[in-house]
Tab-separated table of C-alpha atoms in Angstrom:
chain	number	residue	atom	x	y	z
A	91	UNK	CA	12.832	-2.237	-62.719
A	92	UNK	CA	14.878	-3.603	-59.787
A	93	UNK	CA	16.169	-0.118	-58.941
A	94	UNK	CA	12.606	1.201	-58.811
A	95	UNK	CA	11.452	-1.655	-56.585
A	96	UNK	CA	14.385	-1.169	-54.201
A	97	UNK	CA	13.716	2.557	-54.051
A	98	UNK	CA	10.015	2.006	-53.338
A	99	UNK	CA	10.825	-0.556	-50.643
A	100	UNK	CA	13.375	1.829	-49.110
A	101	UNK	CA	10.844	4.643	-49.063
A	102	UNK	CA	8.233	2.391	-47.450
A	103	UNK	CA	10.667	1.225	-44.754
A	104	UNK	CA	11.791	4.800	-44.042
A	105	UNK	CA	8.179	5.930	-43.848
A	106	UNK	CA	7.145	3.136	-41.501
A	107	UNK	CA	10.136	3.722	-39.246
A	108	UNK	CA	9.345	7.426	-39.060
A	109	UNK	CA	5.710	6.617	-38.253
A	110	UNK	CA	6.823	4.190	-35.559
A	111	UNK	CA	9.211	6.713	-33.982
A	112	UNK	CA	6.517	9.385	-34.059
A	113	UNK	CA	4.037	6.947	-32.501
A	114	UNK	CA	6.450	6.060	-29.716
A	115	UNK	CA	7.229	9.708	-29.039
A	116	UNK	CA	3.534	10.615	-28.886
A	117	UNK	CA	2.804	7.555	-26.736
A	118	UNK	CA	5.519	8.492	-24.263
A	119	UNK	CA	4.584	12.163	-24.094
A	120	UNK	CA	0.869	11.336	-23.692
A	121	UNK	CA	1.301	8.963	-20.731
A	122	UNK	CA	2.868	10.654	-17.697
A	123	UNK	CA	5.157	8.466	-15.617
A	124	UNK	CA	3.413	6.785	-12.673
A	125	UNK	CA	4.623	7.805	-9.224
A	126	UNK	CA	5.366	4.808	-6.997
A	127	UNK	CA	7.400	5.582	-3.902
A	128	UNK	CA	7.898	3.686	-0.652
A	129	UNK	CA	8.975	5.285	2.634
A	130	UNK	CA	10.182	3.383	5.668
A	131	UNK	CA	10.218	4.484	9.274
A	132	UNK	CA	11.444	5.236	11.911
A	133	UNK	CA	12.528	8.431	10.251
A	134	UNK	CA	15.774	10.133	11.210
A	135	UNK	CA	14.957	12.861	13.722
A	136	UNK	CA	15.528	16.194	11.990
A	137	UNK	CA	14.105	19.694	11.590
A	138	UNK	CA	11.230	19.949	9.145
A	139	UNK	CA	10.993	23.751	9.176
A	140	UNK	CA	12.330	23.909	5.599
A	141	UNK	CA	9.291	21.899	4.442
A	142	UNK	CA	6.867	24.413	5.945
A	143	UNK	CA	8.837	27.562	5.090
A	144	UNK	CA	10.981	26.890	2.013
A	145	UNK	CA	11.791	30.616	1.702
A	146	UNK	CA	13.216	30.930	5.208
A	147	UNK	CA	14.026	27.406	6.377
A	148	UNK	CA	16.000	28.507	9.438
A	149	UNK	CA	13.516	31.062	10.740
A	150	UNK	CA	12.712	29.045	13.839
A	151	UNK	CA	15.458	28.005	16.219
A	152	UNK	CA	15.044	24.261	15.828
A	153	UNK	CA	17.679	22.458	17.926
A	154	UNK	CA	17.479	19.270	15.829
A	155	UNK	CA	19.823	18.396	12.941
A	156	UNK	CA	18.740	19.997	9.680
A	157	UNK	CA	19.625	20.397	6.025
A	158	UNK	CA	18.698	16.910	4.814
A	159	UNK	CA	15.620	14.998	3.701
A	160	UNK	CA	14.093	12.209	5.780
A	161	UNK	CA	11.168	9.826	5.305
A	162	UNK	CA	9.116	12.183	7.438
A	163	UNK	CA	10.024	15.327	5.486
A	164	UNK	CA	9.117	13.451	2.263
A	165	UNK	CA	5.751	12.510	3.776
A	166	UNK	CA	5.117	16.110	4.826
A	167	UNK	CA	5.979	17.329	1.320
A	168	UNK	CA	3.467	14.973	-0.266
A	169	UNK	CA	0.755	16.143	2.138
A	170	UNK	CA	1.604	19.823	1.646
A	171	UNK	CA	1.500	19.336	-2.141
A	172	UNK	CA	-2.323	19.312	-1.919
A	173	UNK	CA	-3.798	22.175	-3.921
A	174	UNK	CA	-7.510	21.330	-3.841
A	175	UNK	CA	-8.321	18.534	-1.356
A	176	UNK	CA	-7.044	16.213	1.347
A	177	UNK	CA	-9.147	13.225	2.405
A	178	UNK	CA	-7.617	11.617	5.468
A	179	UNK	CA	-8.789	8.385	7.090
A	180	UNK	CA	-6.674	7.562	10.120
A	181	UNK	CA	-6.928	5.472	13.265
A	182	UNK	CA	-4.797	7.664	15.509
A	183	UNK	CA	-3.703	11.270	14.938
A	184	UNK	CA	-1.464	12.881	17.558
A	185	UNK	CA	1.589	14.013	15.559
A	186	UNK	CA	1.930	17.799	15.903
A	187	UNK	CA	3.904	18.333	12.669
A	188	UNK	CA	1.294	16.413	10.702
A	189	UNK	CA	-1.396	18.454	12.448
A	190	UNK	CA	0.478	21.651	11.488
A	191	UNK	CA	0.561	20.463	7.847
A	192	UNK	CA	-3.184	19.821	7.827
A	193	UNK	CA	-3.891	23.222	9.444
A	194	UNK	CA	-1.648	24.855	6.830
A	195	UNK	CA	-3.688	23.239	4.037
A	196	UNK	CA	-6.913	24.447	5.680
A	197	UNK	CA	-5.447	27.968	5.861
A	198	UNK	CA	-4.693	27.757	2.109
A	199	UNK	CA	-8.400	26.917	1.461
A	200	UNK	CA	-7.664	23.307	0.562
A	201	UNK	CA	-10.769	21.211	1.361
A	202	UNK	CA	-9.805	18.895	4.207
A	203	UNK	CA	-12.015	16.010	5.343
A	204	UNK	CA	-10.961	13.679	8.140
A	205	UNK	CA	-12.344	10.313	9.231
A	206	UNK	CA	-11.136	9.017	12.586
A	207	UNK	CA	-11.757	6.112	14.902
A	208	UNK	CA	-14.390	7.281	17.369
A	209	UNK	CA	-12.545	6.035	20.437
A	210	UNK	CA	-9.025	7.045	19.407
A	211	UNK	CA	-10.071	10.572	18.446
A	212	UNK	CA	-10.273	11.560	22.114
A	213	UNK	CA	-7.197	9.894	23.597
A	214	UNK	CA	-4.542	12.023	25.296
A	215	UNK	CA	-2.501	13.958	22.772
A	216	UNK	CA	-5.032	13.560	19.958
A	217	UNK	CA	-4.919	16.482	17.522
A	218	UNK	CA	-8.531	15.967	16.427
A	219	UNK	CA	-9.960	18.524	18.875
A	220	UNK	CA	-7.572	21.244	17.637
A	221	UNK	CA	-8.383	20.430	14.002
A	222	UNK	CA	-12.125	20.570	14.662
A	223	UNK	CA	-11.698	23.892	16.478
A	224	UNK	CA	-9.926	25.306	13.416
A	225	UNK	CA	-13.039	24.479	11.385
A	226	UNK	CA	-11.837	21.306	9.698
A	227	UNK	CA	-14.543	18.725	8.967
A	228	UNK	CA	-14.012	15.582	11.020
A	229	UNK	CA	-16.299	12.553	11.226
A	230	UNK	CA	-16.064	9.778	13.797
A	231	UNK	CA	-16.344	6.182	12.685
A	232	UNK	CA	-17.735	4.048	15.501
A	233	UNK	CA	-19.348	1.001	13.937
A	234	UNK	CA	-16.192	-1.145	13.789
A	235	UNK	CA	-14.073	-2.481	16.655
A	236	UNK	CA	-11.320	-0.276	15.168
A	237	UNK	CA	-11.425	2.078	12.196
A	238	UNK	CA	-7.854	0.977	11.549
A	239	UNK	CA	-7.133	2.644	8.178
A	240	UNK	CA	-4.132	4.933	7.787
A	241	UNK	CA	-4.542	6.452	4.346
A	242	UNK	CA	-4.861	9.839	2.715
A	243	UNK	CA	-5.839	10.916	-0.796
A	244	UNK	CA	-4.342	14.197	-2.035
A	245	UNK	CA	-6.217	16.134	-4.764
A	246	UNK	CA	-8.196	12.977	-5.697
A	247	UNK	CA	-4.979	11.855	-7.378
A	248	UNK	CA	-2.281	10.761	-4.960
A	249	UNK	CA	-2.642	7.943	-2.442
A	250	UNK	CA	-0.616	7.715	0.778
A	251	UNK	CA	-1.232	4.445	2.627
A	252	UNK	CA	0.491	1.924	4.857
A	253	UNK	CA	1.023	0.866	8.443
A	254	UNK	CA	1.876	4.343	9.769
A	255	UNK	CA	-0.521	6.029	12.177
A	256	UNK	CA	-0.161	9.800	12.364
A	257	UNK	CA	1.604	9.712	15.731
A	258	UNK	CA	5.056	10.705	16.962
A	259	UNK	CA	5.842	7.136	18.039
A	260	UNK	CA	5.016	5.785	14.569
A	261	UNK	CA	7.281	8.343	12.886
A	262	UNK	CA	10.216	8.249	15.300
A	263	UNK	CA	10.162	4.939	17.159
A	264	UNK	CA	8.392	2.227	15.141
A	265	UNK	CA	9.319	0.152	12.145
A	266	UNK	CA	6.669	1.279	9.620
A	267	UNK	CA	6.011	1.688	5.916
A	268	UNK	CA	3.952	3.810	3.553
A	269	UNK	CA	3.360	3.734	-0.172
A	270	UNK	CA	2.830	6.918	-2.184
A	271	UNK	CA	1.296	6.271	-5.585
A	272	UNK	CA	-0.789	7.956	-8.260
A	273	UNK	CA	-1.618	4.658	-10.000
A	274	UNK	CA	-5.361	5.040	-10.699
A	275	UNK	CA	-6.050	1.328	-10.132
A	276	UNK	CA	-4.879	1.825	-6.547
A	277	UNK	CA	-6.072	5.378	-5.872
A	278	UNK	CA	-9.682	4.917	-7.042
A	279	UNK	CA	-10.684	2.114	-4.610
A	280	UNK	CA	-9.422	4.223	-1.685
A	281	UNK	CA	-11.376	7.244	-2.953
A	282	UNK	CA	-14.515	5.082	-3.096
A	283	UNK	CA	-13.838	3.697	0.406
A	284	UNK	CA	-13.416	7.228	1.745
A	285	UNK	CA	-16.666	8.393	0.118
A	286	UNK	CA	-18.512	5.373	1.497
A	287	UNK	CA	-17.251	5.888	5.046
A	288	UNK	CA	-17.831	9.660	4.830
A	289	UNK	CA	-21.460	9.159	3.769
A	290	UNK	CA	-22.092	6.343	6.266
A	291	UNK	CA	-20.885	8.527	9.132
A	292	UNK	CA	-22.745	11.730	8.351
A	293	UNK	CA	-23.752	12.901	11.838
A	294	UNK	CA	-26.777	14.834	10.545
A	295	UNK	CA	-28.247	11.576	9.223
A	296	UNK	CA	-27.602	9.578	12.359
A	297	UNK	CA	-28.694	12.043	15.056
A	298	UNK	CA	-29.941	15.277	13.485
A	299	UNK	CA	-31.066	16.902	16.713
A	300	UNK	CA	-27.796	16.894	18.665
A	301	UNK	CA	-25.390	19.820	18.403
A	302	UNK	CA	-22.409	17.598	19.261
A	303	UNK	CA	-22.902	15.676	16.039
A	304	UNK	CA	-21.836	18.613	13.850
A	305	UNK	CA	-18.719	17.576	11.947
A	306	UNK	CA	-17.552	21.098	10.986
A	307	UNK	CA	-17.656	24.196	13.133
A	308	UNK	CA	-17.232	26.821	10.428
B	62	UNK	CA	3.018	9.221	-63.341
B	63	UNK	CA	0.301	10.290	-60.867
B	64	UNK	CA	-1.071	6.744	-60.689
B	65	UNK	CA	2.413	5.414	-59.845
B	66	UNK	CA	2.934	8.005	-57.119
B	67	UNK	CA	-0.484	7.274	-55.560
B	68	UNK	CA	0.220	3.530	-55.652
B	69	UNK	CA	3.627	4.022	-54.028
B	70	UNK	CA	2.121	6.260	-51.342
B	71	UNK	CA	-0.672	3.723	-50.728
B	72	UNK	CA	1.864	0.924	-50.372
B	73	UNK	CA	3.940	2.995	-47.956
B	74	UNK	CA	0.906	3.832	-45.813
B	75	UNK	CA	-0.252	0.206	-45.788
B	76	UNK	CA	3.245	-0.921	-44.854
B	77	UNK	CA	3.618	1.572	-42.053
B	78	UNK	CA	0.193	0.728	-40.647
B	79	UNK	CA	1.035	-2.969	-40.676
B	80	UNK	CA	4.352	-2.249	-38.969
B	81	UNK	CA	2.574	-0.141	-36.347
B	82	UNK	CA	-0.024	-2.832	-35.659
B	83	UNK	CA	2.686	-5.462	-35.391
B	84	UNK	CA	4.655	-3.192	-33.051
B	85	UNK	CA	1.648	-2.657	-30.814
B	86	UNK	CA	0.852	-6.360	-30.746
B	87	UNK	CA	4.434	-7.246	-29.811
B	88	UNK	CA	4.549	-4.460	-27.234
B	89	UNK	CA	1.376	-5.684	-25.584
B	90	UNK	CA	2.369	-9.344	-25.593
B	91	UNK	CA	5.867	-8.537	-24.254
B	92	UNK	CA	4.707	-6.524	-21.230
B	93	UNK	CA	2.486	-8.523	-18.864
B	94	UNK	CA	-0.307	-6.570	-17.250
B	95	UNK	CA	0.540	-5.241	-13.771
B	96	UNK	CA	-1.560	-6.618	-10.931
B	97	UNK	CA	-2.939	-3.876	-8.667
B	98	UNK	CA	-5.744	-4.966	-6.382
B	99	UNK	CA	-7.158	-3.429	-3.206
B	100	UNK	CA	-9.088	-5.382	-0.565
B	101	UNK	CA	-11.125	-3.813	2.213
B	102	UNK	CA	-12.145	-5.311	5.511
B	103	UNK	CA	-14.073	-6.339	7.602
B	104	UNK	CA	-14.598	-9.301	5.355
B	105	UNK	CA	-17.927	-11.064	5.176
B	106	UNK	CA	-17.795	-14.061	7.495
B	107	UNK	CA	-17.825	-17.172	5.309
B	108	UNK	CA	-16.294	-20.626	4.931
B	109	UNK	CA	-12.840	-20.645	3.370
B	110	UNK	CA	-12.559	-24.429	3.017
B	111	UNK	CA	-12.845	-24.156	-0.763
B	112	UNK	CA	-9.630	-22.080	-0.788
B	113	UNK	CA	-7.679	-24.786	1.038
B	114	UNK	CA	-9.292	-27.783	-0.672
B	115	UNK	CA	-10.514	-26.751	-4.134
B	116	UNK	CA	-11.136	-30.413	-5.082
B	117	UNK	CA	-13.467	-31.098	-2.158
B	118	UNK	CA	-14.635	-27.697	-0.905
B	119	UNK	CA	-17.363	-29.110	1.343
B	120	UNK	CA	-15.299	-31.847	2.983
B	121	UNK	CA	-15.440	-30.193	6.394
B	122	UNK	CA	-18.746	-29.397	8.030
B	123	UNK	CA	-18.324	-25.653	8.192
B	124	UNK	CA	-21.459	-24.035	9.646
B	125	UNK	CA	-20.717	-20.631	8.056
B	126	UNK	CA	-22.182	-19.399	4.756
B	127	UNK	CA	-20.206	-20.619	1.761
B	128	UNK	CA	-20.026	-20.593	-2.000
B	129	UNK	CA	-18.851	-17.025	-2.496
B	130	UNK	CA	-15.613	-15.036	-2.484
B	131	UNK	CA	-14.773	-12.527	0.235
B	132	UNK	CA	-11.869	-10.161	0.865
B	133	UNK	CA	-10.467	-12.775	3.206
B	134	UNK	CA	-10.735	-15.657	0.744
B	135	UNK	CA	-8.994	-13.442	-1.874
B	136	UNK	CA	-6.194	-12.732	0.625
B	137	UNK	CA	-5.824	-16.447	1.397
B	138	UNK	CA	-5.658	-17.253	-2.332
B	139	UNK	CA	-2.831	-14.764	-2.865
B	140	UNK	CA	-0.877	-16.249	0.052
B	141	UNK	CA	-1.503	-19.834	-1.066
B	142	UNK	CA	-0.375	-18.925	-4.592
B	143	UNK	CA	3.250	-18.983	-3.321
B	144	UNK	CA	5.262	-21.614	-5.134
B	145	UNK	CA	8.801	-20.850	-3.922
B	146	UNK	CA	8.846	-18.381	-1.008
B	147	UNK	CA	6.822	-16.361	1.464
B	148	UNK	CA	8.498	-13.536	3.399
B	149	UNK	CA	6.146	-12.256	6.065
B	150	UNK	CA	6.765	-9.252	8.309
B	151	UNK	CA	3.872	-8.738	10.699
B	152	UNK	CA	3.202	-7.011	14.003
B	153	UNK	CA	0.556	-9.407	15.310
B	154	UNK	CA	-0.269	-12.914	14.050
B	155	UNK	CA	-3.118	-14.769	15.732
B	156	UNK	CA	-5.471	-15.625	12.851
B	157	UNK	CA	-5.843	-19.418	12.650
B	158	UNK	CA	-6.824	-19.561	8.967
B	159	UNK	CA	-3.790	-17.461	8.028
B	160	UNK	CA	-1.661	-19.733	10.218
B	161	UNK	CA	-3.146	-22.760	8.421
B	162	UNK	CA	-2.243	-21.175	5.061
B	163	UNK	CA	1.361	-20.598	6.163
B	164	UNK	CA	1.629	-24.162	7.528
B	165	UNK	CA	0.227	-25.476	4.230
B	166	UNK	CA	2.961	-23.577	2.310
B	167	UNK	CA	5.614	-25.007	4.637
B	168	UNK	CA	4.206	-28.509	3.998
B	169	UNK	CA	4.542	-27.852	0.240
B	170	UNK	CA	8.256	-27.008	0.757
B	171	UNK	CA	7.732	-23.312	0.089
B	172	UNK	CA	10.482	-21.382	1.959
B	173	UNK	CA	8.712	-19.381	4.672
B	174	UNK	CA	10.481	-16.674	6.698
B	175	UNK	CA	8.641	-14.664	9.332
B	176	UNK	CA	9.617	-11.465	11.135
B	177	UNK	CA	7.491	-10.530	14.133
B	178	UNK	CA	7.382	-7.914	16.848
B	179	UNK	CA	9.252	-9.399	19.804
B	180	UNK	CA	6.591	-8.469	22.355
B	181	UNK	CA	3.518	-9.292	20.272
B	182	UNK	CA	4.857	-12.715	19.252
B	183	UNK	CA	4.043	-14.117	22.698
B	184	UNK	CA	0.634	-12.574	23.430
B	185	UNK	CA	-2.360	-14.823	24.057
B	186	UNK	CA	-3.579	-16.427	20.863
B	187	UNK	CA	-0.367	-15.769	18.934
B	188	UNK	CA	0.260	-18.394	16.256
B	189	UNK	CA	4.010	-17.814	16.294
B	190	UNK	CA	4.731	-20.658	18.752
B	191	UNK	CA	2.841	-23.177	16.578
B	192	UNK	CA	4.627	-21.973	13.437
B	193	UNK	CA	8.027	-22.252	15.098
B	194	UNK	CA	7.170	-25.766	16.338
B	195	UNK	CA	6.346	-26.782	12.774
B	196	UNK	CA	9.886	-25.787	11.802
B	197	UNK	CA	9.163	-22.433	10.204
B	198	UNK	CA	11.926	-19.825	10.548
B	199	UNK	CA	10.789	-16.917	12.721
B	200	UNK	CA	12.887	-13.969	13.892
B	201	UNK	CA	11.893	-11.506	16.588
B	202	UNK	CA	12.418	-7.803	16.015
B	203	UNK	CA	12.927	-6.034	19.326
B	204	UNK	CA	14.865	-2.852	18.644
B	205	UNK	CA	11.841	-0.658	17.840
B	206	UNK	CA	8.988	0.370	20.124
B	207	UNK	CA	6.786	-1.596	17.700
B	208	UNK	CA	7.759	-3.585	14.618
B	209	UNK	CA	4.487	-2.380	13.146
B	210	UNK	CA	4.777	-3.637	9.534
B	211	UNK	CA	2.049	-5.809	8.054
B	212	UNK	CA	3.438	-6.951	4.722
B	213	UNK	CA	4.244	-10.136	2.863
B	214	UNK	CA	6.169	-10.830	-0.325
B	215	UNK	CA	5.140	-13.920	-2.284
B	216	UNK	CA	7.743	-15.576	-4.583
B	217	UNK	CA	9.845	-12.362	-4.568
B	218	UNK	CA	7.214	-11.007	-6.946
B	219	UNK	CA	3.920	-10.155	-5.267
B	220	UNK	CA	3.530	-7.644	-2.451
B	221	UNK	CA	0.679	-7.746	0.080
B	222	UNK	CA	0.694	-4.705	2.382
B	223	UNK	CA	-1.625	-2.416	4.301
B	224	UNK	CA	-3.164	-1.775	7.697
B	225	UNK	CA	-4.294	-5.361	8.342
B	226	UNK	CA	-2.633	-7.341	11.105
B	227	UNK	CA	-2.964	-11.101	10.756
B	228	UNK	CA	-5.605	-11.366	13.498
B	229	UNK	CA	-9.247	-12.444	13.596
B	230	UNK	CA	-10.374	-8.996	14.794
B	231	UNK	CA	-8.634	-7.275	11.865
B	232	UNK	CA	-10.291	-9.590	9.345
B	233	UNK	CA	-13.782	-9.734	10.830
B	234	UNK	CA	-14.294	-6.645	12.985
B	235	UNK	CA	-12.082	-3.763	11.866
B	236	UNK	CA	-12.156	-1.338	8.989
B	237	UNK	CA	-8.897	-2.224	7.191
B	238	UNK	CA	-7.220	-2.211	3.800
B	239	UNK	CA	-4.553	-4.093	1.893
B	240	UNK	CA	-2.928	-3.617	-1.488
B	241	UNK	CA	-1.805	-6.559	-3.617
B	242	UNK	CA	0.600	-5.563	-6.360
B	243	UNK	CA	3.364	-6.967	-8.530
B	244	UNK	CA	4.598	-3.516	-9.566
B	245	UNK	CA	8.397	-3.867	-9.250
B	246	UNK	CA	8.843	-0.250	-8.093
B	247	UNK	CA	6.723	-1.127	-5.056
B	248	UNK	CA	7.738	-4.755	-4.482
B	249	UNK	CA	11.528	-4.220	-4.528
B	250	UNK	CA	11.761	-1.738	-1.608
B	251	UNK	CA	9.764	-4.131	0.579
B	252	UNK	CA	12.045	-7.032	-0.419
B	253	UNK	CA	15.052	-4.916	0.561
B	254	UNK	CA	13.413	-3.923	3.869
B	255	UNK	CA	12.688	-7.563	4.634
B	256	UNK	CA	16.292	-8.594	3.861
B	257	UNK	CA	17.630	-5.781	6.035
B	258	UNK	CA	15.424	-6.680	9.005
B	259	UNK	CA	16.106	-10.406	8.537
B	260	UNK	CA	19.882	-9.857	8.587
B	261	UNK	CA	19.741	-7.348	11.464
B	262	UNK	CA	17.822	-9.805	13.613
B	263	UNK	CA	19.847	-12.941	13.022
B	264	UNK	CA	19.886	-14.536	16.499
B	265	UNK	CA	23.172	-16.340	15.885
B	266	UNK	CA	24.917	-12.989	15.410
B	267	UNK	CA	23.394	-11.364	18.461
B	268	UNK	CA	23.712	-14.150	21.033
B	269	UNK	CA	25.429	-17.172	19.470
B	270	UNK	CA	25.689	-19.237	22.642
B	271	UNK	CA	22.011	-19.416	23.607
B	272	UNK	CA	19.835	-22.258	22.333
B	273	UNK	CA	16.703	-20.130	22.624
B	274	UNK	CA	18.003	-17.831	19.920
B	275	UNK	CA	17.603	-20.464	17.192
B	276	UNK	CA	15.115	-19.123	14.671
B	277	UNK	CA	14.294	-22.467	13.018
B	278	UNK	CA	13.850	-25.808	14.740
B	279	UNK	CA	14.248	-28.113	11.732
C-alpha cells in the first residue's frame, strides 16, 4: 500500500512540476520584454551616415570620426525604426540630421504628424518650413506660453521623451536626457496627449477660410 | 483498475492546479507593482495647502479654488514623499511652492542635493539662493552650454523626469509633461548620471581655496 501511495505522490509531484515549467515557459514566451532605455547628451560628435545608409555607410565623405555608436545615432535609429507612423510634439526643431530622418520616413510613406510651438516654428534655423514644403503635416500650437513638450511616438508603440529639443545645441552642447520605452502605461498617455493637441489645433476648425492655415501641402 | 487510474489522474490534476495557483499567488505577492504615472501641464490653478498640511488643509487663507487634485499637487506629493533623500538636477528653479517642498524635506532631515545650471541659478526669481541659505547643498554645473536636465530621484527609488522646469510658468502656463516611475531600468541610469555630475562639479576639487565654492553652508 505504501509503495502505491509513494508512487502516486511521485507522479503527482512530477506532473505538477511539469505543468509549472510549461506555465512559466508559456508565460515568458507570451510576454515580450519591455524596452526601457535612457540616453544622455551631449552626444559624442560622430558621423551618422551609417544610420541612414547601412549598406554603404562611407558613401559620403564625412570628416567626423565614425565607426561607433553614440547617443545621437541611437536616437536616430529609434526614429528611423518607424514603419507606419511618427507623431512628434516638439518645442524647437532645427537639427538637420533629425530633419533628414523625418524626411526619410516621409519618403518611405510613413505617416508623419508634427506639433510645434507656434513661435519657435519660425525662428532662424527652424526645419519646420522645409518639412512643410516636403508635404509633412505640421500644426502650430499657440494657446500656451510655450508648447514645451519634446516627445515622439513611433508606430503607436514606442515613446521617446525627455529634456532634449531637436536642435544641434541640445545634441552636441547641452546636458540632456531622453527615455525610450514601449511600456504601455507610459506610451498611452502620450498618445492621448498628442491626439488631444492635434485635434485642438486643427487649422480648418479654427480659421477655415485662410489658406495659410493648411497644415499639409500635399 | 479504470476507477483507480481516473482517481490518480484526478488527484494529479488537482495537485498541479493547486501548485499553479499557489505559484501565481506567491509570484504576484513577491513582485510589487511598478509605478508608471504621467502628468501633463499646465496644471489647473488651485490651492496646494492640503498637500503641505494634510491635518489642517484650510489653515491658510488661500484665495484659489481648493478641494481637488491637480497635476501640480500630484507632483508635490511625490516630492514630499521623500523619507531619506532627494537628488534634484534642474535647469531653472523659481517655483515657490516647489522651493517650499524642498525646504520642508530639508527641515525633516531628508538629505537634499541639488544640481543647477550655473547661469540660470542666479536669474531673477531663482530659488537657489534661498535654498543655499537654508543649508541645502547646491552645485553649479557650468561646463555645458545648458545643464538642461529636469529630473529628480526620490529615496534612490522614484524617478521624476520630463520637460518641466521647476518654474511657475512651466506649471501654470506651458504645455509640459513629466513621468514618475520606479522602474529600476529607468531609475538607475538617472542615479548614475546624478552621481557623475555631482562628483564632476565638486567645488572643493575645482577651486579648493575659494570660500564661494562651498556648496553647503551648514
